Amino acid sequence: MSMGARRRRESTRLRAAPGRVLRALLVSALAWSLGTAVRAADDIAWFRIRDVDGQLLSRQIYDQIDSRRQRGDITNQSQWNRRNELQLGVDSYVYHPNLLTLDVAGGPIFEQATFSSDRFDQSQDLVDYNLSVRAGILNAKPYRGSLFYDKSHPTLLVSAGETATTDNQYYGAEFNLLAPVTPVPLHVDASRRDNDLVSATRRAHDRTDRVRARATASVRDYGNSTLDVNLTRQDATNTNPGLAAQTARLDAQTVNLHTHLNLGEARQYDLTNYIDFRHETQQLSFGNVPNRDDLRIALDLRGQHSENLRSFASYHHDSSWRRDLDQHRDGGTAGLNLEPDQHWQLSAGGHGETARSARFTNEFGGIDAGARYRHDLPLGVATLNYGLRFDVRSQRQRGAALDVFGEQVVLDAFNERALNELRVVGGSLLVSDLNRTREFVEGIDYELVVVGLETRLRRLAAGAILDGETVLVDYSIELGGDYNSLEQFHSYGATWQLGSNLQVQYQGNLSDISVTSGQPTFVLNEAQNDRFSLHADYPLPFRREVSVGADLEYEIRDATVESYTRNQVELFARAPLPWLARASLRIGVRRTGIEHDFDAGDTDLRALDLNLFSQHRYVRISLDASYEEDVGSIVPRERLAVGLHASGRYRRVEIRGEIVHSRERQGAFERDRTHALLELRRSFF
């Protein structure tokens, strides 16, 4: 081959090189695409199960209630619940995980219930099922949703010694619209919940329909704002044994706009704004409650001007429209907090509020200031504090009383609960359950205790109010007539603290009220309150793992209307138990005495508490016991509660058990309750 031909071949090969490189790149890209498609195709199937789990649950519950009076009949009732559940769960998808996911869990329930009393015996065999289904649609898309259905039959402990069987269904749909389809993320859901409850003392049905929409928008880089709209309808029926069925319907529409922003160049200002509106209508079988509209606006601004100086300002508006009982309230506060050094904390501010309705107008405003000084001593730390508040008040009355609706009060076995408002009008109280399907009767279900300006509710053990039940209370309060006044409030105190083992404290309060014009219809309550307290908790020097302690309080209140003295003593000890691994025991004794000068609401409460806890490798055990006796009240009261709880886990087996016995006595009435539970759970996968 000649030299010219060789040069022409070399030139042709160099010109063809870029084409070969381009072909190689195209082949590589095609191979990568095919590989990706093959990997994506691995997830494609008409139906595929990704995971399976399951468990077996066995639960045994026993309840017994004995009630008796000293000069009356003895009533006994007992209840057995034997329950076994088998549940299987499947996590799957249809065609592709991003198209449709399907989670299904459920299984059969076999339950036997036996109820026995002096009046009748009843037994029931239940064969039913639990089922939970959730289908997720387009989970990876900015427009996604889900459908769900849940059916369950839990056995609930509604009070000490009383269980209830339930039948619950909950179903609905959710939809989400996200970026980049929309600049404002949107969530919408609609659901219905049906609950049926049956126990020895009550039967109830509750249906709740709800539609909700929520949108959250960012306000540049300052923060965000959320708009929440809720539509709710609740229908409740209560058919308690021995009483006619009572029904209630609640329709409520709420709109909430919540905004939180960080402002300023250094984001040193924190602004929070709430706007809440609620429209509510209720229809009751024993009488309708007036329609109600509530509006609440709250604005709070806080600033951090330096390490030592902070400011705050707030405004609130509350309006309630209920037939002719409209009420409106506007108020605000503003002030500064200053910490000039490590010892001092200073504050100063102003406040004001106006409350008005068709029946009264009440306005007040004033200033407040406070100082706190902290100093390290050679032994411990000392703190002094003082606060002053000065108010100018003006009130005008145009009606006899003001009504309060739907105040929630929790009544337990032993404690009195005071209503939020003072000067309650006698005979105006109405107490009902949360759904307003049952009215409770004074003297049978509860009793009233008036102490000074307070009105307190006390649950009666022989009544229909369960231990720890929340009730609704409607009542009226006195307004006080037309008057203007100057009010001063002083608070002062001193504290000495030695580490976390010893604290001695004194705290005092003084109020001085002078009427400048008009004449109030009740006596304004001026008071001086002094409280001394001591807390000590020390390990023994010869055995550091054992500690003993005491909490002591003594309080004197000298008031125009309500004066009393209160003393409280609690002694306790904690120690490990050498014969049990990782076990500790706490024993405490308490005594509280309250003696009133003018009322009969005295208290002389004596109590003993015992707590034992032990943690082993596979088992946790606790024992709780308490005894309380009040011999100072008009009706002596006594309560005993003992509970043993144990739980453990070994590999895939879980076991839980408890037995609780309680006895309560009020006057001539006594009630004993015994509750026992054993639960075994075995996982298969």
PDB file of N, CA, C and O in Angstrom, residues 243-284:
ATOM      1  N   LEU A 243     -84.565   3.406  83.599  1.00  0.00           N
ATOM      2  CA  LEU A 243     -84.895   4.759  83.172  1.00  0.00           C
ATOM      3  C   LEU A 243     -85.345   4.746  81.713  1.00  0.00           C
ATOM      4  O   LEU A 243     -84.946   3.876  80.935  1.00  0.00           O
ATOM      5  N   ALA A 244     -86.168   5.728  81.353  1.00  0.00           N
ATOM      6  CA  ALA A 244     -86.598   5.854  79.965  1.00  0.00           C
ATOM      7  C   ALA A 244     -85.422   6.277  79.091  1.00  0.00           C
ATOM      8  O   ALA A 244     -84.512   6.980  79.534  1.00  0.00           O
ATOM      9  N   ALA A 245     -85.457   5.850  77.834  1.00  0.00           N
ATOM     10  CA  ALA A 245     -84.385   6.210  76.902  1.00  0.00           C
ATOM     11  C   ALA A 245     -84.382   7.715  76.677  1.00  0.00           C
ATOM     12  O   ALA A 245     -85.430   8.345  76.521  1.00  0.00           O
ATOM     13  N   GLN A 246     -83.179   8.279  76.653  1.00  0.00           N
ATOM     14  CA  GLN A 246     -83.025   9.709  76.431  1.00  0.00           C
ATOM     15  C   GLN A 246     -82.064   9.913  75.260  1.00  0.00           C
ATOM     16  O   GLN A 246     -81.073   9.193  75.119  1.00  0.00           O
ATOM     17  N   THR A 247     -82.392  10.895  74.432  1.00  0.00           N
ATOM     18  CA  THR A 247     -81.626  11.129  73.215  1.00  0.00           C
ATOM     19  C   THR A 247     -81.104  12.559  73.198  1.00  0.00           C
ATOM     20  O   THR A 247     -81.646  13.451  73.852  1.00  0.00           O
ATOM     21  N   ALA A 248     -80.051  12.751  72.406  1.00  0.00           N
ATOM     22  CA  ALA A 248     -79.477  14.082  72.225  1.00  0.00           C
ATOM     23  C   ALA A 248     -78.869  14.160  70.838  1.00  0.00           C
ATOM     24  O   ALA A 248     -78.302  13.182  70.333  1.00  0.00           O
ATOM     25  N   ARG A 249     -79.018  15.323  70.213  1.00  0.00           N
ATOM     26  CA  ARG A 249     -78.393  15.579  68.910  1.00  0.00           C
ATOM     27  C   ARG A 249     -77.598  16.868  68.998  1.00  0.00           C
ATOM     28  O   ARG A 249     -78.097  17.884  69.476  1.00  0.00           O
ATOM     29  N   LEU A 250     -76.367  16.798  68.533  1.00  0.00           N
ATOM     30  CA  LEU A 250     -75.484  17.961  68.512  1.00  0.00           C
ATOM     31  C   LEU A 250     -75.036  18.204  67.080  1.00  0.00           C
ATOM     32  O   LEU A 250     -74.510  17.306  66.421  1.00  0.00           O
ATOM     33  N   ASP A 251     -75.255  19.435  66.593  1.00  0.00           N
ATOM     34  CA  ASP A 251     -74.727  19.882  65.301  1.00  0.00           C
ATOM     35  C   ASP A 251     -73.751  21.015  65.566  1.00  0.00           C
ATOM     36  O   ASP A 251     -74.113  22.003  66.227  1.00  0.00           O
ATOM     37  N   ALA A 252     -72.554  20.876  65.050  1.00  0.00           N
ATOM     38  CA  ALA A 252     -71.525  21.885  65.294  1.00  0.00           C
ATOM     39  C   ALA A 252     -70.751  22.151  64.018  1.00  0.00           C
ATOM     40  O   ALA A 252     -70.415  21.218  63.272  1.00  0.00           O
ATOM     41  N   GLN A 253     -70.489  23.431  63.767  1.00  0.00           N
ATOM     42  CA  GLN A 253     -69.641  23.863  62.652  1.00  0.00           C
ATOM     43  C   GLN A 253     -68.559  24.776  63.230  1.00  0.00           C
ATOM     44  O   GLN A 253     -68.879  25.751  63.929  1.00  0.00           O
ATOM     45  N   THR A 254     -67.329  24.461  62.967  1.00  0.00           N
ATOM     46  CA  THR A 254     -66.219  25.245  63.500  1.00  0.00           C
ATOM     47  C   THR A 254     -65.286  25.662  62.368  1.00  0.00           C
ATOM     48  O   THR A 254     -65.071  24.915  61.407  1.00  0.00           O
ATOM     49  N   VAL A 255     -64.743  26.866  62.507  1.00  0.00           N
ATOM     50  CA  VAL A 255     -63.740  27.402  61.586  1.00  0.00           C
ATOM     51  C   VAL A 255     -62.601  27.941  62.434  1.00  0.00           C
ATOM     52  O   VAL A 255     -62.822  28.782  63.327  1.00  0.00           O
ATOM     53  N   ASN A 256     -61.393  27.460  62.177  1.00  0.00           N
ATOM     54  CA  ASN A 256     -60.217  27.870  62.939  1.00  0.00           C
ATOM     55  C   ASN A 256     -59.141  28.361  61.987  1.00  0.00           C
ATOM     56  O   ASN A 256     -58.798  27.670  61.019  1.00  0.00           O
ATOM     57  N   LEU A 257     -58.614  29.536  62.275  1.00  0.00           N
ATOM     58  CA  LEU A 257     -57.500  30.099  61.513  1.00  0.00           C
ATOM     59  C   LEU A 257     -56.367  30.381  62.497  1.00  0.00           C
ATOM     60  O   LEU A 257     -56.497  31.246  63.366  1.00  0.00           O
ATOM     61  N   HIS A 258     -55.282  29.643  62.388  1.00  0.00           N
ATOM     62  CA  HIS A 258     -54.150  29.774  63.292  1.00  0.00           C
ATOM     63  C   HIS A 258     -52.918  30.190  62.487  1.00  0.00           C
ATOM     64  O   HIS A 258     -52.574  29.559  61.488  1.00  0.00           O
ATOM     65  N   THR A 259     -52.243  31.249  62.956  1.00  0.00           N
ATOM     66  CA  THR A 259     -51.076  31.795  62.261  1.00  0.00           C
ATOM     67  C   THR A 259     -49.933  31.952  63.245  1.00  0.00           C
ATOM     68  O   THR A 259     -50.137  32.438  64.370  1.00  0.00           O
ATOM     69  N   HIS A 260     -48.756  31.548  62.811  1.00  0.00           N
ATOM     70  CA  HIS A 260     -47.555  31.720  63.631  1.00  0.00           C
ATOM     71  C   HIS A 260     -46.447  32.281  62.748  1.00  0.00           C
ATOM     72  O   HIS A 260     -46.090  31.685  61.730  1.00  0.00           O
ATOM     73  N   LEU A 261     -45.902  33.440  63.146  1.00  0.00           N
ATOM     74  CA  LEU A 261     -44.889  34.133  62.351  1.00  0.00           C
ATOM     75  C   LEU A 261     -43.713  34.516  63.227  1.00  0.00           C
ATOM     76  O   LEU A 261     -43.875  34.838  64.411  1.00  0.00           O
ATOM     77  N   ASN A 262     -42.520  34.496  62.625  1.00  0.00           N
ATOM     78  CA  ASN A 262     -41.300  35.030  63.240  1.00  0.00           C
ATOM     79  C   ASN A 262     -40.880  36.251  62.435  1.00  0.00           C
ATOM     80  O   ASN A 262     -40.517  36.147  61.260  1.00  0.00           O
ATOM     81  N   LEU A 263     -40.917  37.439  63.064  1.00  0.00           N
ATOM     82  CA  LEU A 263     -40.698  38.699  62.385  1.00  0.00           C
ATOM     83  C   LEU A 263     -39.408  39.343  62.848  1.00  0.00           C
ATOM     84  O   LEU A 263     -38.781  38.930  63.824  1.00  0.00           O
ATOM     85  N   GLY A 264     -39.019  40.414  62.129  1.00  0.00           N
ATOM     86  CA  GLY A 264     -37.792  41.126  62.448  1.00  0.00           C
ATOM     87  C   GLY A 264     -36.614  40.606  61.648  1.00  0.00           C
ATOM     88  O   GLY A 264     -36.616  39.481  61.134  1.00  0.00           O
ATOM     89  N   GLU A 265     -35.580  41.439  61.544  1.00  0.00           N
ATOM     90  CA  GLU A 265     -34.409  41.046  60.772  1.00  0.00           C
ATOM     91  C   GLU A 265     -33.741  39.817  61.359  1.00  0.00           C
ATOM     92  O   GLU A 265     -33.244  38.962  60.632  1.00  0.00           O
ATOM     93  N   ALA A 266     -33.707  39.744  62.676  1.00  0.00           N
ATOM     94  CA  ALA A 266     -33.102  38.596  63.352  1.00  0.00           C
ATOM     95  C   ALA A 266     -34.152  37.610  63.840  1.00  0.00           C
ATOM     96  O   ALA A 266     -33.853  36.741  64.661  1.00  0.00           O
ATOM     97  N   ARG A 267     -35.398  37.757  63.352  1.00  0.00           N
ATOM     98  CA  ARG A 267     -36.514  36.919  63.783  1.00  0.00           C
ATOM     99  C   ARG A 267     -36.661  36.955  65.303  1.00  0.00           C
ATOM    100  O   ARG A 267     -36.912  35.943  65.952  1.00  0.00           O
ATOM    101  N   GLN A 268     -36.539  38.165  65.862  1.00  0.00           N
ATOM    102  CA  GLN A 268     -36.589  38.303  67.317  1.00  0.00           C
ATOM    103  C   GLN A 268     -38.002  38.488  67.845  1.00  0.00           C
ATOM    104  O   GLN A 268     -38.195  38.529  69.063  1.00  0.00           O
ATOM    105  N   TYR A 269     -38.985  38.601  66.931  1.00  0.00           N
ATOM    106  CA  TYR A 269     -40.369  38.776  67.361  1.00  0.00           C
ATOM    107  C   TYR A 269     -41.165  37.521  66.995  1.00  0.00           C
ATOM    108  O   TYR A 269     -41.082  37.030  65.860  1.00  0.00           O
ATOM    109  N   ASP A 270     -41.935  37.041  67.955  1.00  0.00           N
ATOM    110  CA  ASP A 270     -42.740  35.841  67.770  1.00  0.00           C
ATOM    111  C   ASP A 270     -44.212  36.238  67.868  1.00  0.00           C
ATOM    112  O   ASP A 270     -44.668  36.685  68.925  1.00  0.00           O
ATOM    113  N   LEU A 271     -44.960  36.065  66.767  1.00  0.00           N
ATOM    114  CA  LEU A 271     -46.357  36.480  66.698  1.00  0.00           C
ATOM    115  C   LEU A 271     -47.237  35.255  66.486  1.00  0.00           C
ATOM    116  O   LEU A 271     -47.023  34.470  65.574  1.00  0.00           O
ATOM    117  N   THR A 272     -48.242  35.113  67.337  1.00  0.00           N
ATOM    118  CA  THR A 272     -49.208  34.025  67.244  1.00  0.00           C
ATOM    119  C   THR A 272     -50.606  34.614  67.225  1.00  0.00           C
ATOM    120  O   THR A 272     -50.926  35.490  68.035  1.00  0.00           O
ATOM    121  N   ASN A 273     -51.428  34.120  66.295  1.00  0.00           N
ATOM    122  CA  ASN A 273     -52.791  34.632  66.152  1.00  0.00           C
ATOM    123  C   ASN A 273     -53.758  33.456  66.011  1.00  0.00           C
ATOM    124  O   ASN A 273     -53.510  32.533  65.232  1.00  0.00           O
ATOM    125  N   TYR A 274     -54.836  33.491  66.802  1.00  0.00           N
ATOM    126  CA  TYR A 274     -55.882  32.482  66.734  1.00  0.00           C
ATOM    127  C   TYR A 274     -57.218  33.167  66.459  1.00  0.00           C
ATOM    128  O   TYR A 274     -57.571  34.132  67.137  1.00  0.00           O
ATOM    129  N   ILE A 275     -57.960  32.643  65.491  1.00  0.00           N
ATOM    130  CA  ILE A 275     -59.332  33.065  65.238  1.00  0.00           C
ATOM    131  C   ILE A 275     -60.167  31.790  65.161  1.00  0.00           C
ATOM    132  O   ILE A 275     -59.985  30.970  64.258  1.00  0.00           O
ATOM    133  N   ASP A 276     -61.066  31.626  66.117  1.00  0.00           N
ATOM    134  CA  ASP A 276     -61.875  30.416  66.208  1.00  0.00           C
ATOM    135  C   ASP A 276     -63.349  30.803  66.261  1.00  0.00           C
ATOM    136  O   ASP A 276     -63.742  31.667  67.061  1.00  0.00           O
ATOM    137  N   PHE A 277     -64.149  30.138  65.430  1.00  0.00           N
ATOM    138  CA  PHE A 277     -65.594  30.363  65.440  1.00  0.00           C
ATOM    139  C   PHE A 277     -66.290  29.011  65.496  1.00  0.00           C
ATOM    140  O   PHE A 277     -65.892  28.048  64.824  1.00  0.00           O
ATOM    141  N   ARG A 278     -67.364  28.936  66.298  1.00  0.00           N
ATOM    142  CA  ARG A 278     -68.115  27.691  66.449  1.00  0.00           C
ATOM    143  C   ARG A 278     -69.605  28.009  66.543  1.00  0.00           C
ATOM    144  O   ARG A 278     -70.020  28.880  67.318  1.00  0.00           O
ATOM    145  N   HIS A 279     -70.388  27.307  65.731  1.00  0.00           N
ATOM    146  CA  HIS A 279     -71.853  27.387  65.794  1.00  0.00           C
ATOM    147  C   HIS A 279     -72.364  26.022  66.242  1.00  0.00           C
ATOM    148  O   HIS A 279     -71.987  24.987  65.685  1.00  0.00           O
ATOM    149  N   GLU A 280     -73.221  26.015  67.261  1.00  0.00           N
ATOM    150  CA  GLU A 280     -73.632  24.760  67.884  1.00  0.00           C
ATOM    151  C   GLU A 280     -75.129  24.780  68.172  1.00  0.00           C
ATOM    152  O   GLU A 280     -75.665  25.762  68.694  1.00  0.00           O
ATOM    153  N   THR A 281     -75.804  23.692  67.807  1.00  0.00           N
ATOM    154  CA  THR A 281     -77.216  23.504  68.147  1.00  0.00           C
ATOM    155  C   THR A 281     -77.358  22.145  68.818  1.00  0.00           C
ATOM    156  O   THR A 281     -76.705  21.167  68.427  1.00  0.00           O
ATOM    157  N   GLN A 282     -78.241  22.076  69.820  1.00  0.00           N
ATOM    158  CA  GLN A 282     -78.486  20.842  70.553  1.00  0.00           C
ATOM    159  C   GLN A 282     -79.986  20.619  70.693  1.00  0.00           C
ATOM    160  O   GLN A 282     -80.741  21.559  70.981  1.00  0.00           O
ATOM    161  N   GLN A 283     -80.399  19.370  70.482  1.00  0.00           N
ATOM    162  CA  GLN A 283     -81.783  18.960  70.686  1.00  0.00           C
ATOM    163  C   GLN A 283     -81.777  17.806  71.674  1.00  0.00           C
ATOM    164  O   GLN A 283     -81.144  16.778  71.431  1.00  0.00           O
ATOM    165  N   LEU A 284     -82.471  17.982  72.800  1.00  0.00           N
ATOM    166  CA  LEU A 284     -82.474  17.007  73.881  1.00  0.00           C
ATOM    167  C   LEU A 284     -83.873  16.471  74.093  1.00  0.00           C
ATOM    168  O   LEU A 284     -84.870  17.171  73.884  1.00  0.00           O
TER     169      LEU A 284
END
